Coordinates of C-alpha atoms and ligand atoms in Angstrom, one line a residue:
X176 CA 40.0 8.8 22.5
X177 CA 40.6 12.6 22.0
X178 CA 37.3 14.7 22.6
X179 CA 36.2 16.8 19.9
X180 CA 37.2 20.6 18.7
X181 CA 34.1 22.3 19.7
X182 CA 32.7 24.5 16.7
X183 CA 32.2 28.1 18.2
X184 CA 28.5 28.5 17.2
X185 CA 27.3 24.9 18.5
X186 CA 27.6 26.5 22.7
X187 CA 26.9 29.7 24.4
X188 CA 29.9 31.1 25.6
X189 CA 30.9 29.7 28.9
X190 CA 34.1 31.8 29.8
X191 CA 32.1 33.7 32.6
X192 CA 30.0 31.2 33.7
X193 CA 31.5 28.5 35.6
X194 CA 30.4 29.7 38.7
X195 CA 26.8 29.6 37.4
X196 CA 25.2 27.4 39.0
X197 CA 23.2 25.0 37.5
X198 CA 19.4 25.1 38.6
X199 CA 17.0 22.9 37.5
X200 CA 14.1 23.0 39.8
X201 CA 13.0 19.2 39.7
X202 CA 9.5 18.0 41.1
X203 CA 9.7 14.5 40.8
X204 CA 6.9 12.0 40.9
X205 CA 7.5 8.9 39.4
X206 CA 10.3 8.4 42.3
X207 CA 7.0 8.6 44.9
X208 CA 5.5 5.6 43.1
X209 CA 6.4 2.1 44.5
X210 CA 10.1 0.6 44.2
X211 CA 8.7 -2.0 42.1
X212 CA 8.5 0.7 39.3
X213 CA 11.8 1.3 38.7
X214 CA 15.1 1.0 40.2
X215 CA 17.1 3.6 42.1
X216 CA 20.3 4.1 40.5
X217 CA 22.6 7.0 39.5
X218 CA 24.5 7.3 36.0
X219 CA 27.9 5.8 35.9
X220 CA 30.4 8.6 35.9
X221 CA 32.6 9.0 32.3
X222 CA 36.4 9.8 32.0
X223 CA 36.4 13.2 29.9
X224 CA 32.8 14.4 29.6
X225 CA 33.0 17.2 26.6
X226 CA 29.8 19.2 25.8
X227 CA 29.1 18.4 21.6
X228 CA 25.8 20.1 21.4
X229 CA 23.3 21.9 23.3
X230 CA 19.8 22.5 22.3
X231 CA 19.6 26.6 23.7
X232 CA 16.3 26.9 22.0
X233 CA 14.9 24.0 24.0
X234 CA 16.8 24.7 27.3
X235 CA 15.5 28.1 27.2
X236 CA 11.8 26.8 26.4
X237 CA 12.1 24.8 29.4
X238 CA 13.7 28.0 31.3
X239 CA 17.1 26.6 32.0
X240 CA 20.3 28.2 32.1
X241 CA 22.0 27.3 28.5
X242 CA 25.4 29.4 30.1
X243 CA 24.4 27.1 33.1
X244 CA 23.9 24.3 31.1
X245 CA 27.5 24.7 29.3
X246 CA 29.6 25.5 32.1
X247 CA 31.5 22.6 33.5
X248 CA 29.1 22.1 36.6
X249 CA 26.3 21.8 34.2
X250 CA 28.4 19.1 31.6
X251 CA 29.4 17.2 34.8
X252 CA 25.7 16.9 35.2
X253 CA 24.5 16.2 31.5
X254 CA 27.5 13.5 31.6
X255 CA 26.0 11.7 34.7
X256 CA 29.3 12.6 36.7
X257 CA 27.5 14.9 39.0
X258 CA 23.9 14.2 40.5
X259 CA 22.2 18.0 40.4
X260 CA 20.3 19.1 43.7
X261 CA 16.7 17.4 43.4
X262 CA 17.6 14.7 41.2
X263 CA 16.4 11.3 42.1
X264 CA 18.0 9.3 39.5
X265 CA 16.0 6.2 38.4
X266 CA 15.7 3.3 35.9
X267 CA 12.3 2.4 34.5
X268 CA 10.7 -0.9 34.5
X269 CA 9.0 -1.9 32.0
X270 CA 8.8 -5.1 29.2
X271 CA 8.0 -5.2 26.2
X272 CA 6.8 -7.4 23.1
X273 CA 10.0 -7.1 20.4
X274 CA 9.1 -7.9 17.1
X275 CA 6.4 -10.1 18.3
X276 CA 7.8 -11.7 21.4
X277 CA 7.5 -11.3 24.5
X278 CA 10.4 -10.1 26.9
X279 CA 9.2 -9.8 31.0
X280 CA 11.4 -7.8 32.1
X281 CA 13.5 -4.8 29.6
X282 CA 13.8 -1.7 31.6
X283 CA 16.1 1.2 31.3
X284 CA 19.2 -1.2 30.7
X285 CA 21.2 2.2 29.6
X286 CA 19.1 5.2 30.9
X287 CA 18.6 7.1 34.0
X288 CA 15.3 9.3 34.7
X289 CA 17.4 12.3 36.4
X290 CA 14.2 13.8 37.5
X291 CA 10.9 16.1 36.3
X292 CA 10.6 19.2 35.6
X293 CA 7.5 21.9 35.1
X294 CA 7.9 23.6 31.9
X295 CA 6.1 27.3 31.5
X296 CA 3.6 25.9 29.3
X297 CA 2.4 23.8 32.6
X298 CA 3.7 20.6 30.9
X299 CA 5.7 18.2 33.4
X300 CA 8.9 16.9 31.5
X301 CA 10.9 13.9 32.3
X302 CA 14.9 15.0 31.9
X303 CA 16.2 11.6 31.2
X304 CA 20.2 10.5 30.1
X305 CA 20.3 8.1 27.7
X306 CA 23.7 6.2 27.7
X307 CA 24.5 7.2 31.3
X308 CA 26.0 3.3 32.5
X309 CA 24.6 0.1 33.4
X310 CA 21.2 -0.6 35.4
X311 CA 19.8 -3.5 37.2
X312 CA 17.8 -3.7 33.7
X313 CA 20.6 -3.8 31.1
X314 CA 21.1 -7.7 31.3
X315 CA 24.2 -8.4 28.5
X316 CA 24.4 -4.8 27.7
X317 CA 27.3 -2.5 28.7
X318 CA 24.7 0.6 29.9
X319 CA 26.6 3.0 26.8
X320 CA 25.4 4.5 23.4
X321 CA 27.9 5.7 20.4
X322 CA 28.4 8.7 19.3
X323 CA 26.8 8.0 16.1
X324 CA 23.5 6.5 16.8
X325 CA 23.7 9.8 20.1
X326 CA 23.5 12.4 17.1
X327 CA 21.2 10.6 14.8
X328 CA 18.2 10.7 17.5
X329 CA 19.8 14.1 18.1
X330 CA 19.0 15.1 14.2
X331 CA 15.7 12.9 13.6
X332 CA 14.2 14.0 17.0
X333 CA 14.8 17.8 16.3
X334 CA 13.3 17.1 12.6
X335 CA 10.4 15.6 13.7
X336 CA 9.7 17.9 16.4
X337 CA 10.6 21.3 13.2
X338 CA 7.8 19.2 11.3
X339 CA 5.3 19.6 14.2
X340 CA 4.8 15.4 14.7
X341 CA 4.7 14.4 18.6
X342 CA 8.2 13.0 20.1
X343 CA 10.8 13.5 22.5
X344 CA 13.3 16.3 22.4
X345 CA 17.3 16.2 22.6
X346 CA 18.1 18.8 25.1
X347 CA 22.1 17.9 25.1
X348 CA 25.0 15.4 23.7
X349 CA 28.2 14.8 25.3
X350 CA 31.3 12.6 24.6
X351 CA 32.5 10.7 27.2
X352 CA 35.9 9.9 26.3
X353 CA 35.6 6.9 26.8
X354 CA 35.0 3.9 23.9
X355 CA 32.4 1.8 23.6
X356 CA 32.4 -1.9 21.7
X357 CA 30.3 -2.6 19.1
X358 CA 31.4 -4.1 15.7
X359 CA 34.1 -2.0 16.0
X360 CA 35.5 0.5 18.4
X361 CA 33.3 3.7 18.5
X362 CA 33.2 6.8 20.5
X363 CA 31.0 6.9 23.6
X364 CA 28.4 9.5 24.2
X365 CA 25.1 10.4 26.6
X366 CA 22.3 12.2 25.2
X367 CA 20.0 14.0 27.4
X368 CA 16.2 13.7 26.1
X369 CA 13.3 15.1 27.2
X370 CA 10.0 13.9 27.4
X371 CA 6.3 14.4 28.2
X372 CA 6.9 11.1 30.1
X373 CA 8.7 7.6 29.7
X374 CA 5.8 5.3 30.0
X375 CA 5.3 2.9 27.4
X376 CA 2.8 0.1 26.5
X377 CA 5.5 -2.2 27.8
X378 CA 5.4 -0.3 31.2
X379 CA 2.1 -1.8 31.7
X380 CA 2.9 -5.1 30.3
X381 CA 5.6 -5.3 33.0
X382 CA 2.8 -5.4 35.7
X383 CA 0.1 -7.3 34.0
X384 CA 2.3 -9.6 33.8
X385 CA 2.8 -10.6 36.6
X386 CA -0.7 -10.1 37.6
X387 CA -0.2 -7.1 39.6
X388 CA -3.5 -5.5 39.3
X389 CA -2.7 -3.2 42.0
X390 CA 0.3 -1.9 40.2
X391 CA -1.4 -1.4 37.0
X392 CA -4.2 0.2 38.5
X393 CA -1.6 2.9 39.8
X394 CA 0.1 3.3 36.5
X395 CA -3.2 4.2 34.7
X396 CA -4.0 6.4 37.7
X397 CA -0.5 8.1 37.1
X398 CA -1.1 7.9 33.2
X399 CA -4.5 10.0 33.7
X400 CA -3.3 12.3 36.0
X401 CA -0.3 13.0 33.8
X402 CA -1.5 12.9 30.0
X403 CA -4.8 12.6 30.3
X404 CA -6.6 14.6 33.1
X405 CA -9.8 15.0 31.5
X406 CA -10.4 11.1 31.5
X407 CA -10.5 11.2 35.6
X408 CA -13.8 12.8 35.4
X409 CA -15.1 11.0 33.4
X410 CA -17.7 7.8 34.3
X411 CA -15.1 5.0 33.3
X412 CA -11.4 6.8 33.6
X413 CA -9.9 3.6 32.7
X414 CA -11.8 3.1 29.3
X415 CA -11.1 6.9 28.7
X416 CA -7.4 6.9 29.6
X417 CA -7.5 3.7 26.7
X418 CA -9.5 6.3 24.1
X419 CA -6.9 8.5 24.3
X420 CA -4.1 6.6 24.0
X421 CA -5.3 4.8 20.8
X422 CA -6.6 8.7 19.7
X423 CA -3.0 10.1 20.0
X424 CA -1.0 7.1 18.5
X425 CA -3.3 7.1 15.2
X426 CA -2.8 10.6 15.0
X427 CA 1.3 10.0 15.3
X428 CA 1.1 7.0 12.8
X429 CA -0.8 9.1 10.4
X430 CA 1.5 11.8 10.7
X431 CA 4.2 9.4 10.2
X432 CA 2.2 7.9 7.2
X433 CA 2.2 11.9 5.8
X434 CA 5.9 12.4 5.9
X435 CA 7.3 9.2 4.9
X436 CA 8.7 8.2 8.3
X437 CA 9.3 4.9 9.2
X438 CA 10.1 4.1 12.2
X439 CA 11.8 0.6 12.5
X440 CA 11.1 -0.8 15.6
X441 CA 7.7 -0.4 16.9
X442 CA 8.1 -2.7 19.7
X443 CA 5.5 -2.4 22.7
X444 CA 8.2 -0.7 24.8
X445 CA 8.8 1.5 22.2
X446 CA 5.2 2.9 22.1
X447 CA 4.8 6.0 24.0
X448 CA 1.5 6.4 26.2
X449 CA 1.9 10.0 25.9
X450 CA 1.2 9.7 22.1
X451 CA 5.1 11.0 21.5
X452 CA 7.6 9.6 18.9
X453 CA 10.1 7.7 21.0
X454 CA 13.3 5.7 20.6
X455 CA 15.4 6.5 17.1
X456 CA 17.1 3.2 16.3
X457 CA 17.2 2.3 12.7
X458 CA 14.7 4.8 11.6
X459 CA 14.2 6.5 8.2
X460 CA 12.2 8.7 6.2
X461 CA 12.2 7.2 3.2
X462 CA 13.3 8.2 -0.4
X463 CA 11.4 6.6 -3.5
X464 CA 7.5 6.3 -2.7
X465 CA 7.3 2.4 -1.8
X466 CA 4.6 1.2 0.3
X467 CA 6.3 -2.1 1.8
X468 CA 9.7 -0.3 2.6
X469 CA 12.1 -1.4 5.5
X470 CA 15.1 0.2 6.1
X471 CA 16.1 -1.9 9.5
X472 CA 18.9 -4.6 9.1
X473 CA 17.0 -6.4 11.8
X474 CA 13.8 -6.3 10.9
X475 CA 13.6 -9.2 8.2
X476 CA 9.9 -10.1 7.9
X477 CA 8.9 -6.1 7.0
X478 CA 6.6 -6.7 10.3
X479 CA 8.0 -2.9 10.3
X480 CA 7.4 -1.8 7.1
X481 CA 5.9 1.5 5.9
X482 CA 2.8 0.8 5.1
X483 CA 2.5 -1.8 8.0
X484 CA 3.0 0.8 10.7
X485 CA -0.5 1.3 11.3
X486 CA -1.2 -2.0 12.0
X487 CA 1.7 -2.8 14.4
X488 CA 0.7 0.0 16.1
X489 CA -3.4 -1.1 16.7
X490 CA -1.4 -4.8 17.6
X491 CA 0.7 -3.0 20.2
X492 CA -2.3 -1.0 21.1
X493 CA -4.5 -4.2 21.5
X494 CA -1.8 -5.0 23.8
X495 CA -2.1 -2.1 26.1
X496 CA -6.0 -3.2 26.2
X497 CA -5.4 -6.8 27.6
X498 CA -3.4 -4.9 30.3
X499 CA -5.8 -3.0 31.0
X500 CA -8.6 -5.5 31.6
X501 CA -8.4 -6.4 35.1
X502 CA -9.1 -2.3 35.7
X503 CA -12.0 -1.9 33.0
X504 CA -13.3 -4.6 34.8
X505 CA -13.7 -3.1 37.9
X506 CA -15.4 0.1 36.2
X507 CA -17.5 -2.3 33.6
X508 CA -19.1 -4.9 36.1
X509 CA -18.0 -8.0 34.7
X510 CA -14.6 -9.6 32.3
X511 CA -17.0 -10.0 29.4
X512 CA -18.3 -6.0 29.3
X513 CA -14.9 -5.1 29.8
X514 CA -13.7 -7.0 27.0
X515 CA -16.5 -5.3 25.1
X516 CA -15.4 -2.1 26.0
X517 CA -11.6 -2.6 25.0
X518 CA -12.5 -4.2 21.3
X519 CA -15.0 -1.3 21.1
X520 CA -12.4 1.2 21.8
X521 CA -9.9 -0.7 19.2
X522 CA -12.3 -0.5 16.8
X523 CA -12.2 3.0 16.7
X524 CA -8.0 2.8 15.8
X525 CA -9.0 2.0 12.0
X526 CA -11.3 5.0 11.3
X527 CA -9.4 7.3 13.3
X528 CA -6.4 6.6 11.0
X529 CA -7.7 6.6 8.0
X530 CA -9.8 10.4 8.4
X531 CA -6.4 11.7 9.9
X532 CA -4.2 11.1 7.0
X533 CA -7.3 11.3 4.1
X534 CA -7.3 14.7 6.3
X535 CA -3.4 15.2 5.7
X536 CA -3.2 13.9 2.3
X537 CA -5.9 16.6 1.6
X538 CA -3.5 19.4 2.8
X539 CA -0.6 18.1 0.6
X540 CA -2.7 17.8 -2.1
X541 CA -3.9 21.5 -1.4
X542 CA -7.8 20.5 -1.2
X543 CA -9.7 22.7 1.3
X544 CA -12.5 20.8 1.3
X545 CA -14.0 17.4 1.4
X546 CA -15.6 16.1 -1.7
X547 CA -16.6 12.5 -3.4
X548 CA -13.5 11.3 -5.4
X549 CA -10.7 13.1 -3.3
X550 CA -9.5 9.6 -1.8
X551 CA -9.6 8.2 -5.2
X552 CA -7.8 11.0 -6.5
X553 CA -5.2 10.8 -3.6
X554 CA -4.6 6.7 -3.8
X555 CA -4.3 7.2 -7.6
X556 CA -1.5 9.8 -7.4
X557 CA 0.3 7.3 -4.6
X558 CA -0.1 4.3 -7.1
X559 CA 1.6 6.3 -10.0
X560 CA 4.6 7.7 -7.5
X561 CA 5.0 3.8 -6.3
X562 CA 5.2 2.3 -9.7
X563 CA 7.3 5.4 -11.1
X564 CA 10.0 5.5 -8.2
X565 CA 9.1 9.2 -7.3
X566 CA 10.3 10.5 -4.5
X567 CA 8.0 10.7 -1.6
X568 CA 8.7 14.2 0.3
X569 CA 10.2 16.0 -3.2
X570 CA 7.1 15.0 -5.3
X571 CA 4.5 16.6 -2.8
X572 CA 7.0 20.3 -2.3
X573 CA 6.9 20.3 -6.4
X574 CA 3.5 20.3 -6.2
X575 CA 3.5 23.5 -4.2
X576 CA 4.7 25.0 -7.1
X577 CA 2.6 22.9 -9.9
X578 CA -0.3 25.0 -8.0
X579 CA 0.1 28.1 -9.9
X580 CA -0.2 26.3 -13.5
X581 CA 1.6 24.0 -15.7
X582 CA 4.8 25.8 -15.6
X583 CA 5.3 24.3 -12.5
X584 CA 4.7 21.0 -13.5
X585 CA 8.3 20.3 -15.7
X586 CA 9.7 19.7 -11.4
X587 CA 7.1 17.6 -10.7
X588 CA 7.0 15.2 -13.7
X589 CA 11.0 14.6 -13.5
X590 CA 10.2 12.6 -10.5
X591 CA 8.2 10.2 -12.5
X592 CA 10.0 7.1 -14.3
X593 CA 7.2 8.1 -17.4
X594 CA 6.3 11.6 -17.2
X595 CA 3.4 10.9 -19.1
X596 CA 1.9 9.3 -15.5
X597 CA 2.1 12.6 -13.4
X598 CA 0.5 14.3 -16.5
X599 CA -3.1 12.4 -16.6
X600 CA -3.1 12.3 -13.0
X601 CA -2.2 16.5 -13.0
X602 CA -5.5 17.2 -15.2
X603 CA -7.7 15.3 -12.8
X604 CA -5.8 17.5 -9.9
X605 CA -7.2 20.5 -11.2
X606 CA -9.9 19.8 -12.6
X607 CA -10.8 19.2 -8.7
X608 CA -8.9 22.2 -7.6
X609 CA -11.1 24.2 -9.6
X610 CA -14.0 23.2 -7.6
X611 CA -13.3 25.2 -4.9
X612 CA -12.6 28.3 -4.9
X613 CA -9.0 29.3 -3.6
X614 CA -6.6 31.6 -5.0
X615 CA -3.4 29.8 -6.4
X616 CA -1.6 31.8 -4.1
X617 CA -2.9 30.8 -0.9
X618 CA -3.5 27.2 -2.3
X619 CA 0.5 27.1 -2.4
X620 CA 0.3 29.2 0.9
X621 CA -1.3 26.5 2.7
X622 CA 1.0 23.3 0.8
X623 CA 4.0 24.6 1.5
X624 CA 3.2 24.4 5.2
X625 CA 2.1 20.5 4.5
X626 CA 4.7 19.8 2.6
X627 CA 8.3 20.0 3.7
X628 CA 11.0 21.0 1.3
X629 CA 13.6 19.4 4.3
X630 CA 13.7 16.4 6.1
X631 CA 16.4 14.2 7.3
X632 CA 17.9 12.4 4.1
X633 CA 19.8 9.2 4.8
X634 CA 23.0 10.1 3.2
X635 CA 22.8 13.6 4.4
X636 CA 22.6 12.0 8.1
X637 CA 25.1 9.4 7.3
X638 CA 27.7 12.2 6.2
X639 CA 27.1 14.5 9.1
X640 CA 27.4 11.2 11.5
X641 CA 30.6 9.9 9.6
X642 CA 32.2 13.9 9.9
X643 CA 31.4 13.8 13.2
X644 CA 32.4 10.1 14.5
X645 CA 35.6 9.8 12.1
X646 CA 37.3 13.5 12.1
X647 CA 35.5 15.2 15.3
X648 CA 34.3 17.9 12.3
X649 CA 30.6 18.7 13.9
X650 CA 29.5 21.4 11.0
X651 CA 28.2 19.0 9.0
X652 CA 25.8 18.1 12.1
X653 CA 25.1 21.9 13.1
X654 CA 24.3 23.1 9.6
X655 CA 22.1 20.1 8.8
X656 CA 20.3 20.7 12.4
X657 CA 19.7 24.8 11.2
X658 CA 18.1 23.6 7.8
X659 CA 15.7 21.1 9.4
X660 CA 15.0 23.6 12.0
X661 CA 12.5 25.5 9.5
X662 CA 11.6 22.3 6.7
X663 CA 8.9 24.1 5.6
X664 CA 10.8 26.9 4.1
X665 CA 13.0 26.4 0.9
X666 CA 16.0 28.9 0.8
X667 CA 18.4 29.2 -2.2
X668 CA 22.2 27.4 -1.8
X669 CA 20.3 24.6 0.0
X670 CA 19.1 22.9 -2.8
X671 CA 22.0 19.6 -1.9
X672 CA 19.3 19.0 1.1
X673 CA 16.2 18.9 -1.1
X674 CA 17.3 16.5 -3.8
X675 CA 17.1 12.9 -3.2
X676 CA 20.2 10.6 -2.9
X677 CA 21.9 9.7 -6.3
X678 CA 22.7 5.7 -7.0
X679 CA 26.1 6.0 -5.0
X680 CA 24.9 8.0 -2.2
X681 CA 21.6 5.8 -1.5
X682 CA 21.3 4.7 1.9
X683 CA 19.4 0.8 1.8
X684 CA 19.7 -0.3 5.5
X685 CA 20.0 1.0 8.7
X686 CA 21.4 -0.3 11.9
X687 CA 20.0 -0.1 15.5
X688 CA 23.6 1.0 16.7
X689 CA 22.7 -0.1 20.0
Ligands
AMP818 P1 15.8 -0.4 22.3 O1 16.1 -1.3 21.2 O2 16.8 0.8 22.3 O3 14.4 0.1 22.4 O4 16.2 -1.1 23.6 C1 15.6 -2.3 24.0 C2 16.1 -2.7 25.4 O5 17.5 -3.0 25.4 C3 15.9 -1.7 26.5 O6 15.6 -2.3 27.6 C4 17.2 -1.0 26.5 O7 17.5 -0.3 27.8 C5 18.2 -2.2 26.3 N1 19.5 -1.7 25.8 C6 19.7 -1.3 24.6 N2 21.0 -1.0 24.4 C7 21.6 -1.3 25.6 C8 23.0 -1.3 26.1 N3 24.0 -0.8 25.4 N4 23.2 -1.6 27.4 C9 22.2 -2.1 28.2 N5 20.9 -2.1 27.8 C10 20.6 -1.8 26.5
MG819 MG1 13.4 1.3 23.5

């Protein structure tokens, strides 16, 4: 399989720098935890490792070398053909409940952990290769990833991260000239992500499982110490270090809830304990507003749907809990307080939600305050966009501009199968905006940086993966990486990126890729 032209912008220029060496200062912990956490294993070298994409604006955030980075020491090393100085390479343990059921043992079938790093902003970053070879966790699995599904976490992660929601980063992608089997014969490629940390809900679930309180007891230790500091202070860390968990991931879901996203498999071991987005399978922001939507070809009951999201996540969170009970028992006195405890802290999931994205919803509706009827007025705007087919992320931007006055509203209406629905609802809109008193200018100000005018359409993914996996022609990928890079500000000749797919272009499923 040939490897790819490069397109000149994509890399820094590397003509000087292969004797660069490549530094990355790793300070690992997770490696100093016991060997039942993971196992010690280094990536499985590739034929032709050829650098795609490299994220400079991340590297240089995270004060690496891009030059470094790009040079062949530093591919070798992004490929998993070279272990860099420090690097204890590992694969996680962890299970997980998928779509309902329970698996004992997943793990890192197809990642290695190359090692931590301390970014300038005093966050600790795991530097993790995803697609790197098999692991004493990948059971059936060959250990690889394809190109494809490589550059759609690639473009969704970078997205999400432009929009300001919590999730991993993708520092790097290389081909490995090598082919991986799937349905058919695809391209084979490692991306490197970055994270606040790797542990999931399913990392706990691996030890409670097997009734290793001890073990559990350290990961919540590592946990507090790592995302939650504040909680070790406090009278019962444990119950805290559960608080905060279930306060990040109904923060993520609502923000998820605000821009559409659905994520497709929210699977316990996909459900970051750092409060991050994590693992782009068949994920989607979606088009039309439609509550129940499901875009994965796997997941066949909706348990994943839309509007569902919230709830799996409180069910995987409620999982995390019963992990967690041997350890609130030891801070709450008895099983039955610490049960207590738990259910009292789930309880808190539902209101949480609900005031974030009310809170959200408020922004994108340009509302700068809080007053009786704004829900209503909110729900009754999502009713008329569900039943009218308008889209979800175009509707909202047009409103920016509906702001101002009615002159805005001809964009906004078009989005509605009857017109005549966006129009009733409009005249209730400002009848409330003109309760407060904002200038039209800022109102739009402050919407426009709610509501994006770019996010990652389905067919405009599709294309730039098809350019990419079929012809080696990357620009597609590059310039749709720039435009989501700023979603928040519309800019003329871009207008293909803003409009929704037509009939023939529309995306209905998509596929894990795994
Ligand atoms: P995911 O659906 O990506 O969250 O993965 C679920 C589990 O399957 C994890 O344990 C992965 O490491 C494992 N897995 C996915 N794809 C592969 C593969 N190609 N080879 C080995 N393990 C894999
Ligand atoms: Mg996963």
């Amino acid at each position: 399989m040939s490897s790819p032209d490069l397109p000149a912008m994509a890399l820094p220029d590397t003509s000087n720098s292969d004797r660069q060496a490549v530094r990355l200062s790793f300070d690992n912990t997770y490696a100093k935890l016991p060997e039942r956490f993971y196992a010690r294993v280094n990536p499985t070298p590739v034929a032709a490792p050829r650098l795609v994409k490299l994220n400079l604006e991340l590297a240089r955030s995270l004060k690496l070398d891009p030059h470094a980075l790009a040079s062949e020491q530093g591919v070798q090393i992004l490929a998993g053909n070279r272990i860099a100085e420090g690097s204890e390479p590992l694969a996680l343990a962890y299970a997980g409940h998928q779509f309902g059921y329970f698996v004992p043992q997943l793990g890192d079938g197809r990642a290695n952990l190359l090692g931590e790093l301390m970014g300038p902003d005093g966050v600790r970053y795991d530097i993790q290769l995803k697609g790197s070879g098999p692991t004493p966790f990948s059971r059936r699995g060959d250990g690889r990833a394809a190109l494809g599904p490589v550059l759609r976490e690639y473009i969704v992660s970078e997205a999400m991260a432009a929009l300001g929601v919590p999730t991993t980063r993708a520092l790097a992608a290389v081909t490995t000239g090598e082919r991986v089997f799937r349905e058919t014969v695809l391209p084979g490629a490692v991306l490197t992500r970055v994270a606040t940390s790797h542990l999931r809900v399913g990392t706990f679930q691996y030890f409670a499982a097997q009734g290793d309180t001890e073990a559990t007891r350290s990961l919540a230790d590592y946990a507090i110490a790592r995302h939650y500091p504040q909680a070790a202070a406090r009278k019962r860390p444990y119950r805290a270090l559960l608080d905060g968990v279930i306060t990040r991931q109904a923060h993520l879901v609502a923000q998820w809830m605000l821009f559409g996203f659905i994520h497709g498999v929210m699977n316990t071991d996909n459900t970051s304990i750092s409060g991050e987005t994590i693992d782009y399978g068949p994920c989607a922001f979606m088009e039309a507003y439609e509550p129940d939507k499901v875009f994965s070809s796997i997941d066949h009951q909706g348990r994943y749907a839309y509007s569902n999201q919230p709830r799996a996540a409180l069910w995987n969170l409620t999982r995390l809990a019963e992990t967690l009970l041997p350890i609130l028992e030891s801070e709450e006195g008895s099983e039955s307080t610490a049960i207590t405890s738990a259910n009292e802290a789930l309880a808190a999931f539902d209101l949480m939600f609900a005031a974030a994205r009310a809170a959200g919803l408020r922004r994108k509706l340009g509302l700068f305050t809080e007053l009786e009827g704004d829900a209503a007025l909110v729900e009754d705007l999502m009713q008329r966009m569900a039943t009218n087919g308008a889209d979800f992320t175009l509707t909202f931007r047009r409103l920016c501009d509906a702001v101002a006055g009615p002159q805005g509203d001809e964009e906004v209406r078009s989005q509605f199968a009857d017109g005549g629905a966006y129009d009733s609802w409009a005249a209730q809109w400002r009848r409330r905006l003109g309760k407060e008193p904002v200038s039209a200018e800022a109102r739009a100000t402050a919407m426009r940086l709610a509501n994006p005018a770019y996010i990652p359409r389905n067919h405009v993914v599709e294309e730039a993966l098809d350019a990419a996996v079929e012809r080696r022609d990357f620009q597609p990928f590059e310039d749709l990486l720039k435009i989501l890079s700023h979603p928040y500000e519309e800019r003329p000749g871009l207008e293909r990126y803003v409009t929704p797919a037509s009939p023939e272009e529309c995306v209905r499923q998509t596929f894990c890729g795994t």
